[in-house]
Amino acid sequence: MPTEPPDPAATAALFDLLGEETRLRIVRELYRHRREEPDEPGLSFSALGARVGVEDTGRFNYHLGRLRGSLVEKRAGRYVLTPLGAHLGAVALESAAPDPAGPSP
């Protein structure tokens, strides 16, 4: 049975979400944490912000909020990737050029 092609509008919306550098770094860092610490679920707001390297918490909160629901969820006070977010995080991390913000701590 053939699978339905992805909805072009939904695909464009995902590219729009990840087209902003801070949001892409959030997804990458959550995926990197998931891969490096599989037994530790997610990151707190402050830990994720530190890994992403955004000092303006209002700006960081705005971008994190844009990702919530589709690519990121909050569980027990920690941010984790949705299944789609994990898939895109893997692609983003494995195919990315070096992060201009430098390596994560």
mmCIF file of C-alpha atoms in Angstrom:
data_model
loop_
_atom_site.group_PDB
_atom_site.id
_atom_site.type_symbol
_atom_site.label_atom_id
_atom_site.label_comp_id
_atom_site.label_asym_id
_atom_site.label_seq_id
_atom_site.Cartn_x
_atom_site.Cartn_y
_atom_site.Cartn_z
ATOM 1 C CA MET A 1 0.000 0.000 0.000
ATOM 2 C CA PRO A 2 1.579 3.344 -0.998
ATOM 3 C CA THR A 3 2.194 5.910 1.696
ATOM 4 C CA GLU A 4 0.765 9.379 1.407
ATOM 5 C CA PRO A 5 3.293 12.064 0.491
ATOM 6 C CA PRO A 6 3.924 14.578 3.261
ATOM 7 C CA ASP A 7 1.697 17.619 3.337
ATOM 8 C CA PRO A 8 3.701 20.439 1.703
ATOM 9 C CA ALA A 9 2.311 23.021 4.138
ATOM 10 C CA ALA A 10 3.306 20.908 7.164
ATOM 11 C CA THR A 11 6.770 20.342 5.707
ATOM 12 C CA ALA A 12 7.181 24.071 5.065
ATOM 13 C CA ALA A 13 6.102 24.813 8.651
ATOM 14 C CA LEU A 14 8.795 22.479 10.012
ATOM 15 C CA PHE A 15 11.450 24.126 7.861
ATOM 16 C CA ASP A 16 10.204 27.502 9.072
ATOM 17 C CA LEU A 17 10.554 26.372 12.695
ATOM 18 C CA LEU A 18 14.079 25.092 12.185
ATOM 19 C CA GLY A 19 15.085 27.962 9.904
ATOM 20 C CA GLU A 20 15.904 30.094 12.944
ATOM 21 C CA GLU A 21 19.339 29.426 14.459
ATOM 22 C CA THR A 22 18.296 29.432 18.128
ATOM 23 C CA ARG A 23 15.501 26.917 17.531
ATOM 24 C CA LEU A 24 17.805 24.673 15.526
ATOM 25 C CA ARG A 25 20.366 24.780 18.349
ATOM 26 C CA ILE A 26 17.652 23.907 20.899
ATOM 27 C CA VAL A 27 16.677 20.799 18.924
ATOM 28 C CA ARG A 28 20.325 19.849 18.392
ATOM 29 C CA GLU A 29 21.204 20.247 22.078
ATOM 30 C CA LEU A 30 18.193 18.259 23.244
ATOM 31 C CA TYR A 31 19.113 15.503 20.800
ATOM 32 C CA ARG A 32 22.772 15.621 21.855
ATOM 33 C CA HIS A 33 21.724 15.325 25.526
ATOM 34 C CA ARG A 34 19.384 12.425 24.716
ATOM 35 C CA ARG A 35 22.201 10.610 22.935
ATOM 36 C CA GLU A 36 24.863 11.323 25.595
ATOM 37 C CA GLU A 37 22.637 10.814 28.677
ATOM 38 C CA PRO A 38 19.934 8.296 27.686
ATOM 39 C CA ASP A 39 18.987 7.598 31.327
ATOM 40 C CA GLU A 40 18.490 11.283 32.210
ATOM 41 C CA PRO A 41 15.238 12.569 30.717
ATOM 42 C CA GLY A 42 15.455 16.034 29.210
ATOM 43 C CA LEU A 43 16.961 19.270 30.394
ATOM 44 C CA SER A 44 15.692 22.025 32.642
ATOM 45 C CA PHE A 45 15.088 25.481 31.176
ATOM 46 C CA SER A 46 18.323 26.851 32.640
ATOM 47 C CA ALA A 47 20.458 23.849 31.639
ATOM 48 C CA LEU A 48 19.109 23.907 28.091
ATOM 49 C CA GLY A 49 19.608 27.668 27.852
ATOM 50 C CA ALA A 50 23.211 27.308 28.997
ATOM 51 C CA ARG A 51 23.896 24.578 26.436
ATOM 52 C CA VAL A 52 22.322 26.619 23.643
ATOM 53 C CA GLY A 53 24.241 29.707 24.734
ATOM 54 C CA VAL A 54 21.381 32.223 24.807
ATOM 55 C CA GLU A 55 21.772 34.768 27.605
ATOM 56 C CA ASP A 56 18.469 36.592 27.047
ATOM 57 C CA THR A 57 15.947 34.320 28.824
ATOM 58 C CA GLY A 58 12.971 36.088 27.253
ATOM 59 C CA ARG A 59 14.307 35.444 23.757
ATOM 60 C CA PHE A 60 15.152 31.862 24.660
ATOM 61 C CA ASN A 61 11.680 31.282 26.117
ATOM 62 C CA TYR A 62 10.082 32.659 22.948
ATOM 63 C CA HIS A 63 11.997 30.264 20.688
ATOM 64 C CA LEU A 64 11.462 27.299 23.003
ATOM 65 C CA GLY A 65 7.751 28.096 23.025
ATOM 66 C CA ARG A 66 7.658 28.021 19.226
ATOM 67 C CA LEU A 67 8.992 24.450 19.297
ATOM 68 C CA ARG A 68 6.677 23.174 22.024
ATOM 69 C CA GLY A 69 3.996 20.787 20.884
ATOM 70 C CA SER A 70 5.479 19.789 17.572
ATOM 71 C CA LEU A 71 9.162 19.147 18.313
ATOM 72 C CA VAL A 72 9.593 19.682 22.068
ATOM 73 C CA GLU A 73 7.514 18.705 25.103
ATOM 74 C CA LYS A 74 7.822 19.604 28.770
ATOM 75 C CA ARG A 75 7.664 16.617 31.113
ATOM 76 C CA ALA A 76 8.189 16.846 34.868
ATOM 77 C CA GLY A 77 9.819 20.269 34.532
ATOM 78 C CA ARG A 78 12.248 19.153 31.809
ATOM 79 C CA TYR A 79 12.259 19.690 28.079
ATOM 80 C CA VAL A 80 12.423 16.616 25.839
ATOM 81 C CA LEU A 81 12.088 16.016 22.127
ATOM 82 C CA THR A 82 8.947 14.549 20.611
ATOM 83 C CA PRO A 83 9.532 11.563 18.293
ATOM 84 C CA LEU A 84 9.519 13.946 15.316
ATOM 85 C CA GLY A 85 11.871 16.301 17.166
ATOM 86 C CA ALA A 86 14.260 13.429 17.883
ATOM 87 C CA HIS A 87 14.273 12.409 14.234
ATOM 88 C CA LEU A 88 14.950 15.962 13.063
ATOM 89 C CA GLY A 89 17.518 16.452 15.828
ATOM 90 C CA ALA A 90 19.447 13.442 14.598
ATOM 91 C CA VAL A 91 19.394 14.741 11.038
ATOM 92 C CA ALA A 92 20.371 18.257 12.147
ATOM 93 C CA LEU A 93 23.224 17.064 14.355
ATOM 94 C CA GLU A 94 24.664 14.524 11.958
ATOM 95 C CA SER A 95 24.509 16.716 8.857
ATOM 96 C CA ALA A 96 25.365 20.077 10.420
ATOM 97 C CA ALA A 97 28.369 22.206 9.796
ATOM 98 C CA PRO A 98 30.194 23.185 12.974
ATOM 99 C CA ASP A 99 27.983 25.245 15.276
ATOM 100 C CA PRO A 100 29.008 28.933 15.052
ATOM 101 C CA ALA A 101 28.427 29.231 18.815
ATOM 102 C CA GLY A 102 31.147 26.664 19.363
ATOM 103 C CA PRO A 103 31.017 23.228 20.959
ATOM 104 C CA SER A 104 28.585 22.600 23.744
ATOM 105 C CA PRO A 105 30.018 22.348 27.254
#
